[in-house]
mmCIF file of C-alpha atoms in Angstrom:
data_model
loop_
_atom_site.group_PDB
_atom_site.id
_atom_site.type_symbol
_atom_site.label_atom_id
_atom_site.label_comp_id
_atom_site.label_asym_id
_atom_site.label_seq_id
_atom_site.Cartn_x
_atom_site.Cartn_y
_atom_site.Cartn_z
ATOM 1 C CA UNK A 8 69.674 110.346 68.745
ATOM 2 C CA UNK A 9 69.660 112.304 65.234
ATOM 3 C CA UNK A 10 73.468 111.327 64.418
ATOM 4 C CA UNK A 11 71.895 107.066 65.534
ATOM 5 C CA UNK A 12 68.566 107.984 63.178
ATOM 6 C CA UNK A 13 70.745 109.028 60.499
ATOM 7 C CA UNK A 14 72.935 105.883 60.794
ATOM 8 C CA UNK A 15 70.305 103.678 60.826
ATOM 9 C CA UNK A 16 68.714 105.131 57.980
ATOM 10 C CA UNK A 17 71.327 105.142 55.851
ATOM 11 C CA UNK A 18 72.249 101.429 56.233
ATOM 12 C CA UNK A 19 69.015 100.417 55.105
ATOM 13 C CA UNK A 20 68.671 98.461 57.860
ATOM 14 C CA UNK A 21 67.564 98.916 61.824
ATOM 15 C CA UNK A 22 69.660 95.983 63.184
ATOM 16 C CA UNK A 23 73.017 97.791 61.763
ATOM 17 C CA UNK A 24 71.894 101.011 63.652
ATOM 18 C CA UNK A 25 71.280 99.230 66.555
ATOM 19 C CA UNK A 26 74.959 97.572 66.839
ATOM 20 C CA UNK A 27 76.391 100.815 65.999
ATOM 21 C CA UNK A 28 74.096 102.813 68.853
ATOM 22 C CA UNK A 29 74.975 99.576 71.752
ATOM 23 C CA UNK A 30 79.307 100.108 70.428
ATOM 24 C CA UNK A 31 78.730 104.248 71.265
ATOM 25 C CA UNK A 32 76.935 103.025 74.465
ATOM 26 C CA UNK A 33 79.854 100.885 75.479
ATOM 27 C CA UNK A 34 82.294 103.729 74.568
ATOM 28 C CA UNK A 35 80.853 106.376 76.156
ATOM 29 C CA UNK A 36 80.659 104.037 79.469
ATOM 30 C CA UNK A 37 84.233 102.565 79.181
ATOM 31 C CA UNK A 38 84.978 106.829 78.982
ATOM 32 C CA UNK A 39 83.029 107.116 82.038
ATOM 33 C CA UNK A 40 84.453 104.619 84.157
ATOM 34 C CA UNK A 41 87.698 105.711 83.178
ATOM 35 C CA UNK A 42 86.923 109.496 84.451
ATOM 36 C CA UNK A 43 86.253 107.836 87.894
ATOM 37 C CA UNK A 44 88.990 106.092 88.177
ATOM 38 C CA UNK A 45 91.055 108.906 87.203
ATOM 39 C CA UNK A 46 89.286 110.944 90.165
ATOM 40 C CA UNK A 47 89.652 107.968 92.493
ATOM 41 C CA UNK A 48 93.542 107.649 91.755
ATOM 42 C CA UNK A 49 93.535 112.299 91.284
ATOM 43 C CA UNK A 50 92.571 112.010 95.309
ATOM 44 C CA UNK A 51 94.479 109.102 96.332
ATOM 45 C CA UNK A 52 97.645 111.364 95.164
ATOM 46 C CA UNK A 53 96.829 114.678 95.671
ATOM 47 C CA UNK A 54 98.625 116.052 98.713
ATOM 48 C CA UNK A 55 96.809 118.035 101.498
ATOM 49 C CA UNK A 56 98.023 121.396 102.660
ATOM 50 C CA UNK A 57 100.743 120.324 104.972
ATOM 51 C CA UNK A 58 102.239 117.377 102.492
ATOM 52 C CA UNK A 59 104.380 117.005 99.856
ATOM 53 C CA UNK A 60 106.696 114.584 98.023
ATOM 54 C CA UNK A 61 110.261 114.806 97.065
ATOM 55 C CA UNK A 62 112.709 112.894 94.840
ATOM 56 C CA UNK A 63 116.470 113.336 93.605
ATOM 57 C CA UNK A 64 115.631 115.160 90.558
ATOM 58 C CA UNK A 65 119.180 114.640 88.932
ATOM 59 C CA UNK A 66 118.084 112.670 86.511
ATOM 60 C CA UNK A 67 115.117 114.782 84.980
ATOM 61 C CA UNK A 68 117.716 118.090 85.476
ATOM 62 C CA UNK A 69 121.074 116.671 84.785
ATOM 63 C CA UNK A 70 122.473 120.760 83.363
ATOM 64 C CA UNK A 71 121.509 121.477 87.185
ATOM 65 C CA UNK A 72 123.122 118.235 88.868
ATOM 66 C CA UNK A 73 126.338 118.338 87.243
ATOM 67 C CA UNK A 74 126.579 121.816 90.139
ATOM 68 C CA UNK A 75 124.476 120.527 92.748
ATOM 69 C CA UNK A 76 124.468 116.278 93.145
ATOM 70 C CA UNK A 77 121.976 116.851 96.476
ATOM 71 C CA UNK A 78 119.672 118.411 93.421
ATOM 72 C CA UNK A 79 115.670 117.450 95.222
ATOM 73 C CA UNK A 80 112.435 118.231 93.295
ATOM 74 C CA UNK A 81 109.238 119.119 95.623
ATOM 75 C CA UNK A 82 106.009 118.909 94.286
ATOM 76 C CA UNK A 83 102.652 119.440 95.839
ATOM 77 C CA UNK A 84 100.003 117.730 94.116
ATOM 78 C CA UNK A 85 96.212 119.882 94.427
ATOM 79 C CA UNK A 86 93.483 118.092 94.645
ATOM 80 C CA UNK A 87 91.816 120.600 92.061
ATOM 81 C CA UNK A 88 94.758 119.981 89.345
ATOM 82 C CA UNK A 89 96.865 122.304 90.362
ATOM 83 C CA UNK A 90 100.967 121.271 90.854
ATOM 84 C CA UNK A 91 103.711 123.542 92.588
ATOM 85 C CA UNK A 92 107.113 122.616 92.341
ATOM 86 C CA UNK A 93 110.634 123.646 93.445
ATOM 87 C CA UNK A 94 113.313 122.970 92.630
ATOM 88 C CA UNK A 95 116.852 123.098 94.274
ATOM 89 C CA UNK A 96 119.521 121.519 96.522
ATOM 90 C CA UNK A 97 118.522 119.536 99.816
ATOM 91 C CA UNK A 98 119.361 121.135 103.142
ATOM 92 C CA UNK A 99 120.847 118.716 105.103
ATOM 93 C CA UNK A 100 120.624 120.621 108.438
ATOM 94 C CA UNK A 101 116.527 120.424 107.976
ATOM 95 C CA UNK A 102 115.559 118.743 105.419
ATOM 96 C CA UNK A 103 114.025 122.088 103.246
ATOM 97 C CA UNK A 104 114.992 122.993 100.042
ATOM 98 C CA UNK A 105 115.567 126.791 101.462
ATOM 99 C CA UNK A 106 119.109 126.292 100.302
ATOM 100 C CA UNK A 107 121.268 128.996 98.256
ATOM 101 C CA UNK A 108 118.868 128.711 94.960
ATOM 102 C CA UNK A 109 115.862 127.547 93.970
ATOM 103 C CA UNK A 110 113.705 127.836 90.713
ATOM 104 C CA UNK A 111 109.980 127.442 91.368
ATOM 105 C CA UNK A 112 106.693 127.128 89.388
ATOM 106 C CA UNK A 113 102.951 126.335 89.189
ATOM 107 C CA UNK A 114 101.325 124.318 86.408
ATOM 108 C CA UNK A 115 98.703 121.772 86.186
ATOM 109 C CA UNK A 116 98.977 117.939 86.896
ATOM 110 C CA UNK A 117 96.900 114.674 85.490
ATOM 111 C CA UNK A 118 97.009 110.985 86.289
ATOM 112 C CA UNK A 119 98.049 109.058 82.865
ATOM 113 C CA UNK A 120 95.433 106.643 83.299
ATOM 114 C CA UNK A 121 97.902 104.133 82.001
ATOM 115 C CA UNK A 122 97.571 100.783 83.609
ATOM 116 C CA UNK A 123 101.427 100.041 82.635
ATOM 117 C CA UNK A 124 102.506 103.068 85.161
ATOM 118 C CA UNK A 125 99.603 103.424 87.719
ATOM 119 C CA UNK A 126 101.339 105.753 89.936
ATOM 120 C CA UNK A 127 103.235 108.030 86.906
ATOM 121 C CA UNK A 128 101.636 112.057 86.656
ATOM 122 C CA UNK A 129 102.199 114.560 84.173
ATOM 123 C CA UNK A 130 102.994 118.200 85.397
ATOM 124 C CA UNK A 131 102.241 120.677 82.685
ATOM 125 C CA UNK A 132 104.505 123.572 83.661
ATOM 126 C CA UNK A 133 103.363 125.986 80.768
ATOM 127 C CA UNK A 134 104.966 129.109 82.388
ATOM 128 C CA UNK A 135 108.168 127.374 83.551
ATOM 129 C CA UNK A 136 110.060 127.997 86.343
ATOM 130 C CA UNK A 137 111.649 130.882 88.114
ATOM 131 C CA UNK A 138 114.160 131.729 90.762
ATOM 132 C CA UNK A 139 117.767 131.988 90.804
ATOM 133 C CA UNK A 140 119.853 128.806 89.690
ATOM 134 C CA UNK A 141 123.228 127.457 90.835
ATOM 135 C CA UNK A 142 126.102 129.378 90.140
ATOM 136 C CA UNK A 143 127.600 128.294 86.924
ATOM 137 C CA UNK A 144 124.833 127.018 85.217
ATOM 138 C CA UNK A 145 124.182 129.290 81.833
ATOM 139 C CA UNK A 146 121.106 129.509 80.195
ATOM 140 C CA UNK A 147 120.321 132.117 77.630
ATOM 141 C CA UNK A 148 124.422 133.298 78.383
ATOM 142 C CA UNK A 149 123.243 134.303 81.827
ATOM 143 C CA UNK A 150 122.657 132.409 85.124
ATOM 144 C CA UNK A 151 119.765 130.628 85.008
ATOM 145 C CA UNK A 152 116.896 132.345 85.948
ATOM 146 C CA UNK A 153 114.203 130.544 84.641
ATOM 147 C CA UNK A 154 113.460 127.437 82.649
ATOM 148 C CA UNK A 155 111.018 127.493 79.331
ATOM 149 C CA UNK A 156 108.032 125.689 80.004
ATOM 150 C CA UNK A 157 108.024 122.190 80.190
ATOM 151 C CA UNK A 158 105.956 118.847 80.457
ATOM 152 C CA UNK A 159 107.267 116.594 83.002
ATOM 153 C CA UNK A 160 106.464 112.961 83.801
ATOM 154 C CA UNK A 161 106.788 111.369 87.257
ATOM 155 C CA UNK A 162 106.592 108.081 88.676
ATOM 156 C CA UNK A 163 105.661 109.000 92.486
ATOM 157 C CA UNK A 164 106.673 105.688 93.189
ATOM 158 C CA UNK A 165 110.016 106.718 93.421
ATOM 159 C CA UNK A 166 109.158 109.765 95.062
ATOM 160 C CA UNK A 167 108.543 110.196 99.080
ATOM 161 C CA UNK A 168 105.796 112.129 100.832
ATOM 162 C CA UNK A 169 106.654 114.599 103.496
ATOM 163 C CA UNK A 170 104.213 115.570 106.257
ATOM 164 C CA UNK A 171 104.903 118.654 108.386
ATOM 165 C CA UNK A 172 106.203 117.479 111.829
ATOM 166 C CA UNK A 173 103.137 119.703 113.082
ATOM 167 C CA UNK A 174 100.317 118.113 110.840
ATOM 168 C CA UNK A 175 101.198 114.525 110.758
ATOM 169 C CA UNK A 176 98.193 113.753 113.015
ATOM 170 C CA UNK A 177 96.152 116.004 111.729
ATOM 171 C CA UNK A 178 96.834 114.511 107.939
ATOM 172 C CA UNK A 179 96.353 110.741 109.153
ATOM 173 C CA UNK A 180 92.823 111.576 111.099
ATOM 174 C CA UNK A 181 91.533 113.070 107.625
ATOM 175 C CA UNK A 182 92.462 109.926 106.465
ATOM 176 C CA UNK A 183 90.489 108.103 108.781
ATOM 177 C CA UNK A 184 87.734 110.656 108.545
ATOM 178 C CA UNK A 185 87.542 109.608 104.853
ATOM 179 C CA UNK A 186 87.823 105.783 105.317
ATOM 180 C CA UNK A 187 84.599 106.331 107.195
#
């Protein structure tokens, strides 16, 4: 209310102020409504405990599919923000990534809000990953052990969500639960 008494004032005029005060007032609820849809579309994704998705993750590694072309990314998406992901080669015999390396992290993940890619995330891995990578893959003249941290974009629409065999019902009566 000061900052809108000192723009009114000095526009010598109260009709000026006023336009200004109703374009902040449309701003700050264009803001809003874009927070809730952000937390609308944060839930919608967000995986529970027993979910997951995957996608071939050659293209966003290619120094790590050039050794393994079976490369799979995991990520579990928190509903409070928070993102684990693995990375590694896909078992074949059961469909884990428990194969003979993985590199693994947590970060933080956020909708883009961007009309254009309504299902794309960004994962914010700011301490990077860590683990043991394939054989013959150097990084830092060493096998790679880690990767710097990173910022990663995601379109989960090319991604596929896993349910545990065990908590498939469980997962789709929460669902109903919330439709309720």
């Amino acid at each position: 209310a000061a900052a809108m008494l000192a723009t009114t004032s000095s526009t010598g005029g109260c009709s000026a102020g006023v336009k200004e005060y109703e374009a902040i007032g449309e701003d700050e609820a264009e803001q809003e409504e874009e927070e809730e849809f952000e937390e609308v579309v944060v839930w919608c994704f967000a995986n529970t405990s027993s979910s997951w998705y995957e996608y071939p993750a050659g293209a966003d590694w290619p120094q790590f599919a050039e050794r393994c072309p079976d490369l799979k990314a995991r990520v579990h998406l928190a509903p409070s923000g928070l993102v684990n992901y693995s990375l590694g080669p896909q078992d074949a015999t059961n469909g884990s990534l428990a194969g003979y390396w993985s590199l693994s992290g947590e970060g933080c993940w956020r909708v883009l809000g961007d009309s254009a890619h309504p299902t794309q995330v960004t994962l914010e891995m700011c301490q990077g990953l860590a683990g043991q990578g394939p054989a013959g893959v150097q990084l830092n003249d060493k096998r790679a052990e880690s990767v710097a941290p990173f910022v990663l974009s995601i379109d989960l629409g090319r991604c596929v969500r896993v349910v545990d065999g065990d908590a498939e019902e469980e997962e789709e009566e929460d669902a109903e639960d919330e439709e309720q």
